[in-house]
CSV table of C-alpha atoms in Angstrom, one decimal:
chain,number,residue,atom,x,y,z
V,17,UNK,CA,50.4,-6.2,-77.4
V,18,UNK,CA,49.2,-3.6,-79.4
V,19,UNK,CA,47.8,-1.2,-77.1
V,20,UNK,CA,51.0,-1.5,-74.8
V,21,UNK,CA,52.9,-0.1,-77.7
V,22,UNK,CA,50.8,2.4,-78.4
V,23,UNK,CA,50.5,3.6,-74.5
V,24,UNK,CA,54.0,3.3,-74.5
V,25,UNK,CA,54.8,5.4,-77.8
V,26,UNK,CA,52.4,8.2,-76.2
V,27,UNK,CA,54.0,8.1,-73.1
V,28,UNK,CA,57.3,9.4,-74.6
V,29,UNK,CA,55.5,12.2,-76.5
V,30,UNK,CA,54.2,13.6,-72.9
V,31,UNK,CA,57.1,16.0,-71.4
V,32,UNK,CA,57.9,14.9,-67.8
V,33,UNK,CA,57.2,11.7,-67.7
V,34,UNK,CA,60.1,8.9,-67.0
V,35,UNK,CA,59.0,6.6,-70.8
V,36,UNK,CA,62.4,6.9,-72.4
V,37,UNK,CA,64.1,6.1,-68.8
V,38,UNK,CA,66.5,2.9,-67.9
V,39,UNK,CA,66.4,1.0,-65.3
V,40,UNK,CA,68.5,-1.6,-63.7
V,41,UNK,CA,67.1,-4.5,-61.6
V,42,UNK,CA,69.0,-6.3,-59.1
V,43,UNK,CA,67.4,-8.9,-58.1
V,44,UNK,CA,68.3,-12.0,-56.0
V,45,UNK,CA,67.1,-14.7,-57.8
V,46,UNK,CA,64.3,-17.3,-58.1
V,47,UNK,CA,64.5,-18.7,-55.0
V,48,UNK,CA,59.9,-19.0,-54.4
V,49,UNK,CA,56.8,-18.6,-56.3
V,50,UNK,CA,56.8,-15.4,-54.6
V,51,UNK,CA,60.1,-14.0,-56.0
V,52,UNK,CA,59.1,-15.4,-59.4
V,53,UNK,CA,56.1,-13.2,-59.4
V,54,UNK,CA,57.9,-9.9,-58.0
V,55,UNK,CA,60.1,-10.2,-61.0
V,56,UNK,CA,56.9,-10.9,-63.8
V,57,UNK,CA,55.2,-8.0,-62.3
V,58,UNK,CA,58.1,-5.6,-62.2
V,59,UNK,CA,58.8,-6.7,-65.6
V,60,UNK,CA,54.8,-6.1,-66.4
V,61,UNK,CA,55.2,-2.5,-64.9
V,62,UNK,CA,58.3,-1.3,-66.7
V,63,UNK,CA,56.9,-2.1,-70.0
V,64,UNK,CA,53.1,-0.4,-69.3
V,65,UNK,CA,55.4,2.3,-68.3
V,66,UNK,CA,57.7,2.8,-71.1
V,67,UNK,CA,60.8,2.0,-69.2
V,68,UNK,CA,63.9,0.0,-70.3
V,69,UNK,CA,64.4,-2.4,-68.1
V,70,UNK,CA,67.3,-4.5,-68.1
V,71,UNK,CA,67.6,-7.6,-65.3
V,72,UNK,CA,70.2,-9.6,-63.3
V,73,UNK,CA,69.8,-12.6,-61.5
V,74,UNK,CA,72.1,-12.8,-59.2
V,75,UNK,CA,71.3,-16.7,-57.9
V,76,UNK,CA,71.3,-15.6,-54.4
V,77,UNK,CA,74.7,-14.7,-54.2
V,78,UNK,CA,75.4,-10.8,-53.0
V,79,UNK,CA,78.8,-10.9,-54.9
V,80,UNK,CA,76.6,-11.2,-58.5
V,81,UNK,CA,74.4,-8.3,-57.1
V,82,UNK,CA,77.3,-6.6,-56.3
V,83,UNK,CA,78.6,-7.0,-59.8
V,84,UNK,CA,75.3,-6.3,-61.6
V,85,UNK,CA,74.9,-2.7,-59.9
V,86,UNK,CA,78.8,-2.0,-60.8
V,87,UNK,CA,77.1,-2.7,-64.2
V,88,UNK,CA,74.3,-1.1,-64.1
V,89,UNK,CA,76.5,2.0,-63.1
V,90,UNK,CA,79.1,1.6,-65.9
V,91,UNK,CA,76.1,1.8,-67.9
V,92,UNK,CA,74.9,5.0,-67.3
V,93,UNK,CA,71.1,3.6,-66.4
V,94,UNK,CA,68.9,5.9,-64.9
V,95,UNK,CA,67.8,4.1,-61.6
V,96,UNK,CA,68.9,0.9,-59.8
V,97,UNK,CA,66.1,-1.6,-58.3
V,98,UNK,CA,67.8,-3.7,-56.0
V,99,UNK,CA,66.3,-6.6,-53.8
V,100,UNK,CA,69.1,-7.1,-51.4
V,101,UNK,CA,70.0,-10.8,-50.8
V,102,UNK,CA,71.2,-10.0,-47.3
V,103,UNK,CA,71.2,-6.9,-45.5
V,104,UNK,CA,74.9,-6.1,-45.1
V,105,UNK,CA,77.8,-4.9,-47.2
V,106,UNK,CA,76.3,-3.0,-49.5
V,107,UNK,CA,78.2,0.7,-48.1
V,108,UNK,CA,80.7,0.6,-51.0
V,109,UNK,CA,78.7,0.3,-53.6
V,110,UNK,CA,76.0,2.3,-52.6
V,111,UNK,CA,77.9,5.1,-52.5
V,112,UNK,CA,79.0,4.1,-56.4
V,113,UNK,CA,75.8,4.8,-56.9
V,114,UNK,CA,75.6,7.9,-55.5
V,115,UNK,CA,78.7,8.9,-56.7
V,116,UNK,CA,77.2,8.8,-60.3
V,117,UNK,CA,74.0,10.4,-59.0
V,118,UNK,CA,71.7,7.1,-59.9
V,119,UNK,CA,69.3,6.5,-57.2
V,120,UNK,CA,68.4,3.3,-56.3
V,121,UNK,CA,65.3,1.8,-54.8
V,122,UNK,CA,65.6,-1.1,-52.5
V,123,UNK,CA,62.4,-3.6,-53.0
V,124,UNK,CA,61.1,-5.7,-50.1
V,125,UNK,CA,63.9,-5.9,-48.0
V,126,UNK,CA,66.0,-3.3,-46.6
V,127,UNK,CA,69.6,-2.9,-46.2
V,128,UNK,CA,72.4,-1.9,-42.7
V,129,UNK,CA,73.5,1.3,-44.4
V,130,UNK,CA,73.1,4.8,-44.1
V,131,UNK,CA,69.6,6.0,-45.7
V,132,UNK,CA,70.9,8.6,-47.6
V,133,UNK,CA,72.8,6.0,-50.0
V,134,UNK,CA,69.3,5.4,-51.9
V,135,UNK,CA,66.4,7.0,-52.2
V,136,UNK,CA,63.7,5.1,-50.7
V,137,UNK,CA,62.4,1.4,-49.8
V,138,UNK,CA,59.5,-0.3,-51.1
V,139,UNK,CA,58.1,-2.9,-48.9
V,140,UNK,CA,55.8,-4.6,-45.8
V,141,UNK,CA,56.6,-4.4,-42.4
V,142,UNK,CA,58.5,-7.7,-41.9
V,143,UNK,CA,58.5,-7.9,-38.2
V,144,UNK,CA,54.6,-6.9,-38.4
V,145,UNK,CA,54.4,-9.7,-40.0
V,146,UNK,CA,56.1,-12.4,-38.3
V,147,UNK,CA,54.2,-10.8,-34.9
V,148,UNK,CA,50.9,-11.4,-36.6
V,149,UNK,CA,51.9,-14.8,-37.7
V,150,UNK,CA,52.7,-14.9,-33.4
V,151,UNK,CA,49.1,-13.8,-32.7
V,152,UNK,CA,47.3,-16.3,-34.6
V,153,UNK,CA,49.1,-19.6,-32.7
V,154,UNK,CA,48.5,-17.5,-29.6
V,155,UNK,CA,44.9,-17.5,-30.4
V,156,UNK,CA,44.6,-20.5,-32.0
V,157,UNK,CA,46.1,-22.3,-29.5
V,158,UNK,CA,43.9,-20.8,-27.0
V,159,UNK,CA,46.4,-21.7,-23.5
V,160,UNK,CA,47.4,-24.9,-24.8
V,161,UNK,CA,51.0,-26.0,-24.8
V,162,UNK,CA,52.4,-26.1,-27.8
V,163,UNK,CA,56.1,-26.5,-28.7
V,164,UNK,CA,57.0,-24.7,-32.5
V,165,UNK,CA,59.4,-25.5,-34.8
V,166,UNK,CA,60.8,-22.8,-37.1
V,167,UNK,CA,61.8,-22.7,-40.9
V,168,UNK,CA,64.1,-19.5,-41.3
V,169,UNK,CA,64.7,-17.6,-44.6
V,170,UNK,CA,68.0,-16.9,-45.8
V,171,UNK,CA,70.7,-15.9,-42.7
V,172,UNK,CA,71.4,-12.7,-42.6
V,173,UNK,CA,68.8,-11.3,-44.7
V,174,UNK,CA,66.1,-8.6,-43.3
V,175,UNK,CA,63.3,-10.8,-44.0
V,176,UNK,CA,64.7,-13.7,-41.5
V,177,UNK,CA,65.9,-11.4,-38.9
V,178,UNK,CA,62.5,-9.3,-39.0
V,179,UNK,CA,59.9,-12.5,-39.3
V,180,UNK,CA,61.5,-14.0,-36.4
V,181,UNK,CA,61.8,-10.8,-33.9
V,182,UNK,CA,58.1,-10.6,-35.0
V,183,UNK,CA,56.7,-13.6,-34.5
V,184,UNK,CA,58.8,-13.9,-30.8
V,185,UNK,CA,56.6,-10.7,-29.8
V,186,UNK,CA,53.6,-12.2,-31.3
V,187,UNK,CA,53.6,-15.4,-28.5
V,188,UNK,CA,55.6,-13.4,-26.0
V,189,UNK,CA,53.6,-13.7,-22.9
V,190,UNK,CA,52.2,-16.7,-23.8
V,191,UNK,CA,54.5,-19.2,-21.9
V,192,UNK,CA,52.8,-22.4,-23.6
V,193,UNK,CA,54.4,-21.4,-26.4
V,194,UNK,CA,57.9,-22.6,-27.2
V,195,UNK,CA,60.6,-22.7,-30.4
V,196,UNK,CA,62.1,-25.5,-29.5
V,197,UNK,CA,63.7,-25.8,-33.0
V,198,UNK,CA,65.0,-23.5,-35.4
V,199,UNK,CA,66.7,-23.5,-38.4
V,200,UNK,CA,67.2,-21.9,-42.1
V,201,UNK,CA,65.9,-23.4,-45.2
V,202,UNK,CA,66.7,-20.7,-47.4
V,203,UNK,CA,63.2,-19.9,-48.3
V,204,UNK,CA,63.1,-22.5,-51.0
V,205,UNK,CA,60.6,-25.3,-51.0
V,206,UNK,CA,63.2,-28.0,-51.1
V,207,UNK,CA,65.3,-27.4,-47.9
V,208,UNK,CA,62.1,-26.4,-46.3
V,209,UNK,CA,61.3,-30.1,-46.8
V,210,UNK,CA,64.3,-31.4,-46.0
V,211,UNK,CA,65.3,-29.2,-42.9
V,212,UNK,CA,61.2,-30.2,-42.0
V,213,UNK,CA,62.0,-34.0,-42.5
V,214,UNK,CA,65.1,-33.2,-39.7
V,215,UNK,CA,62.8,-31.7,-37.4
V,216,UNK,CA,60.5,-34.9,-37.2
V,217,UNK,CA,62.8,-37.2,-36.8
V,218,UNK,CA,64.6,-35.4,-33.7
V,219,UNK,CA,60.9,-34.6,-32.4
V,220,UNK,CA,59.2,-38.1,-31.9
V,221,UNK,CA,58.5,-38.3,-35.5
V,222,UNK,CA,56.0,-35.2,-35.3
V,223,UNK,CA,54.2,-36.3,-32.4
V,224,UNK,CA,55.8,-33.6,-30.1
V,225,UNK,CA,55.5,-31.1,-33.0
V,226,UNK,CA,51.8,-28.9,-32.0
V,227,UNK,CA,53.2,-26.0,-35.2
V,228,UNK,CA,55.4,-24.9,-37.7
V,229,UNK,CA,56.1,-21.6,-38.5
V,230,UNK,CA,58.1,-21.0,-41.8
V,231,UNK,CA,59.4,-17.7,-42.9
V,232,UNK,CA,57.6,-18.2,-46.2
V,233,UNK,CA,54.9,-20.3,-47.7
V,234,UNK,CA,57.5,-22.1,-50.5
V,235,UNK,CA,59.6,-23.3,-47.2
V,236,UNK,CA,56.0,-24.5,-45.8
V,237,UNK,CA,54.7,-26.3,-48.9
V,238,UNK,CA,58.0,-28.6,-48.9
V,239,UNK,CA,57.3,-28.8,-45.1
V,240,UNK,CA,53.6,-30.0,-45.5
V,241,UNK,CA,55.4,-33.1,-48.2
V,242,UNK,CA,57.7,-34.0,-45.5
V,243,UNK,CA,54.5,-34.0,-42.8
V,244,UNK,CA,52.7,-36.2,-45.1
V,245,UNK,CA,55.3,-38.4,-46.1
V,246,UNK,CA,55.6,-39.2,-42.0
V,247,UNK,CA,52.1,-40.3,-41.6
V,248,UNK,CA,51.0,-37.3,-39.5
V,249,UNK,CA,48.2,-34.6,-41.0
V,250,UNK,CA,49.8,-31.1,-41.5
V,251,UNK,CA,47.0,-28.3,-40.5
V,252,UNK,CA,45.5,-30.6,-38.1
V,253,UNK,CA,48.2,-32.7,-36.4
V,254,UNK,CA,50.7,-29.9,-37.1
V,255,UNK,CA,49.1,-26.5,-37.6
V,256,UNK,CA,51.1,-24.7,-40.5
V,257,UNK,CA,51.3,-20.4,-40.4
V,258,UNK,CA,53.3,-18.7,-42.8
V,259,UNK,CA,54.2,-16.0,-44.6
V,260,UNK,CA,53.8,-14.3,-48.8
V,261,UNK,CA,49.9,-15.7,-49.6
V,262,UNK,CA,50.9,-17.5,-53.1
V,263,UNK,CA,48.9,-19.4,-55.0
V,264,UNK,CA,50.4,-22.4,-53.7
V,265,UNK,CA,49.2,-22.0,-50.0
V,266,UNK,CA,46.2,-21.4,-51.0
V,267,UNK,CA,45.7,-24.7,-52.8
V,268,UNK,CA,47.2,-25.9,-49.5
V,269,UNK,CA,44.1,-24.1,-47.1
V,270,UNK,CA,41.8,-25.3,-49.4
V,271,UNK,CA,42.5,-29.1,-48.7
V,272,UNK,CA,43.4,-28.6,-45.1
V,273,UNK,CA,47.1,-28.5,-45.3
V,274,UNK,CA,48.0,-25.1,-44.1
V,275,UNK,CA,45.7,-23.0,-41.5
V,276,UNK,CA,47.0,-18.9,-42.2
V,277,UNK,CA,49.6,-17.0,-44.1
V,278,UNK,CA,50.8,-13.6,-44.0
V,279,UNK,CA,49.9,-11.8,-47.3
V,280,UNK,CA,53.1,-9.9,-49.1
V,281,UNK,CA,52.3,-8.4,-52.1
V,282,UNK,CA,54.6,-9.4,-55.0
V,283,UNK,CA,53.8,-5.9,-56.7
V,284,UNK,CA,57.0,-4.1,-55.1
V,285,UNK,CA,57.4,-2.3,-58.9
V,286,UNK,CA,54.3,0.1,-59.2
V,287,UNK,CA,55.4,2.1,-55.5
V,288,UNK,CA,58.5,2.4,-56.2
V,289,UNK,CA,58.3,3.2,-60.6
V,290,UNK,CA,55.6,6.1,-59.4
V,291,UNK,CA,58.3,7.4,-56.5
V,292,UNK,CA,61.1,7.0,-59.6
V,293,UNK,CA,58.6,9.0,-61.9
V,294,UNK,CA,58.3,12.1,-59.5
V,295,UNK,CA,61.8,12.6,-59.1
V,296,UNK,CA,62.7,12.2,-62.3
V,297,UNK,CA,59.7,15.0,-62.9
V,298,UNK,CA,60.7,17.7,-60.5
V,299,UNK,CA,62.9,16.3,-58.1
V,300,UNK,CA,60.3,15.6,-55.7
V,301,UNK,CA,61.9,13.3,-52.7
V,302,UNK,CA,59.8,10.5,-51.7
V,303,UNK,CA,59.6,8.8,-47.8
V,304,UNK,CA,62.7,6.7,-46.6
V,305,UNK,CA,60.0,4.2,-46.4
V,306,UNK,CA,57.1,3.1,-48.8
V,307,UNK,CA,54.9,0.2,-46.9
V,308,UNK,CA,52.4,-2.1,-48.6
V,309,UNK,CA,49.6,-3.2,-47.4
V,310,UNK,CA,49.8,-6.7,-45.5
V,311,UNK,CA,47.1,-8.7,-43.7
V,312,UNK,CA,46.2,-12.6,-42.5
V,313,UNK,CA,44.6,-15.0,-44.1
V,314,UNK,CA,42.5,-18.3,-43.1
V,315,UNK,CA,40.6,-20.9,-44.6
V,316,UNK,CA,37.7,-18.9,-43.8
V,317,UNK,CA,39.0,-16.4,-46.2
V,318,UNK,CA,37.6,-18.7,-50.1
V,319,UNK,CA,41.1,-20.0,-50.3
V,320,UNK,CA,40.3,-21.5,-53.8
V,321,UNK,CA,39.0,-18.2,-54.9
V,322,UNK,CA,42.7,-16.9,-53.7
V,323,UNK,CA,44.2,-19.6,-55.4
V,324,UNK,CA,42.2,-18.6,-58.8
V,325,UNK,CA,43.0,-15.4,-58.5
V,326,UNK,CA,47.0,-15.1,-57.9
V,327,UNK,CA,47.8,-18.7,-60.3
V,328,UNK,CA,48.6,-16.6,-63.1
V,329,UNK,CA,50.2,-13.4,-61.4
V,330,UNK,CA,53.7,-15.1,-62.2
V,331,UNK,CA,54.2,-17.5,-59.3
């Protein structure tokens, strides 16, 4: 604790640098591990930094985001962080924003307005990942027929939209391949159970189930409860691909209850405090577009030593 303050007090004795800067952070809320962590580690970053950072939760409800930023304006902060719940109606108070000349930085998901309304976004390429989510049933499956059913993430929001465009190019072409149910569990663990429980029932009680895709890994942990608690075998009578790589999945590989996730890194924060930095330095403009680095996982990938690993990044 020490040596933070210490970095931190010299950090506002060097000319240029953003230490003495406040920040706002919009963020939607609590819904997975993975959004749990994304707010630790921002929280981590803003204090090795120097920066004030001061957080809303906004439940996953755009109206409280809406209302935070307003706030965030009124207070005169420096920079808005904003995770957008869903990816409309955020025009008005965008331009609020800009208005008062406080850029804001959208984290891991992106917005339907102009791009000049904030200054860049931080994240993965959603539909990338959903397509090589796609690519690993095709292989895996190897010409079989297999008929998928599909755990959505919040309606409306990038993430959803993107994973599913993705994952339909991923197994286009491959005609023994078919959704033949799909429907949102909100990216949280407990309607991915229950909205999983729904899709057994109307599907022989599994037994015409060959894979589940799920939007996010918290949506496929409550599915792989709901598998077990029907008698059936998740990652072997129901393969199980999804999407984030938290600590939770990992667990999940290890005991042969999942078979591959997408990875999304949590750390949203550091890309987008270092494009903050520069143009609070010299103006300097950074891309429309910072992307992270994303890739697959397997059990062939140690998914205890994953599991070790991320357990106490905040998830």
């Amino acid at each position: 604790m020490m040596k933070t303050l210490l970095a931190a007090t010299a950090m506002l004795a060097i000319p240029g640098l953003a230490a003495a800067q406040t920040v706002g952070f919009a963020q939607i809320g609590s819904e997975s591990g993975w959004r749990a962590a994304e707010t630790t580690l921002t929280k981590q970053q803003a204090e090795e930094r120097g920066i004030d950072l001061r957080f809303s939760d906004a439940q996953q409800r755009q109206e409280n985001q809406i209302a935070a930023i307003r706030s965030f304006i009124a207070q005169g902060v420096d920079a808005i962080l904003l995770a957008p719940v869903v990816a409309t109606g955020w025009d008005s108070v965008l331009e609020e924003a800009k208005e008062a000349e406080i850029p804001v930085v959208l984290l891991d998901r992106r917005v339907d307005s102009s791009d000049d309304l904030y200054l860049t976004a931080v994240g993965s390429d959603l539909e990338h990942e959903g397509e090589v989510a796609g690519q690993w049933l095709a292989e895996k499956v190897a010409g079989e027929d297999c008929r998928v059913v599909e755990l959505q993430g919040t309606t409306g929001s990038s993430p959803a939209i993107l994973r599913k465009q993705g994952f339909e190019a991923g197994i286009a072409g491959h005609d023994n391949i078919e959704i033949v149910r799909s429907q949102t569990g909100d990216f949280t663990r407990s309607r991915g159970k229950q909205v999983m429980e729904s899709f057994l029932q109307a599907e022989n009680g599994g037994a015409d189930i060959c894979a589940l895709y799920a939007h996010n890994d918290d949506m496929a942990v409550g599915a792989i409860q709901a598998i077990k608690e029907a008698g059936l075998n998740p990652g072997e009578d129901i393969l199980v691909v999804s999407i984030d790589a938290v600590p939770d999945i990992f667990k999940a590989m290890a005991e042969g209850d999942a078979n591959a996730t997408v990875e999304l890194t949590p750390n949203m924060a550091g890309p987008a405090f270092d494009a903050l930095e520069a143009y609070w330095k010299d103006g300097t403009t950074p891309a429309k577009f910072i992307q992270t680095e994303s890739r697959l996982y397997t059990p062939d990938d140690d998914p205890m030593a994953e599991y070790e690993a991320r357990k106490d990044l905040g998830y």
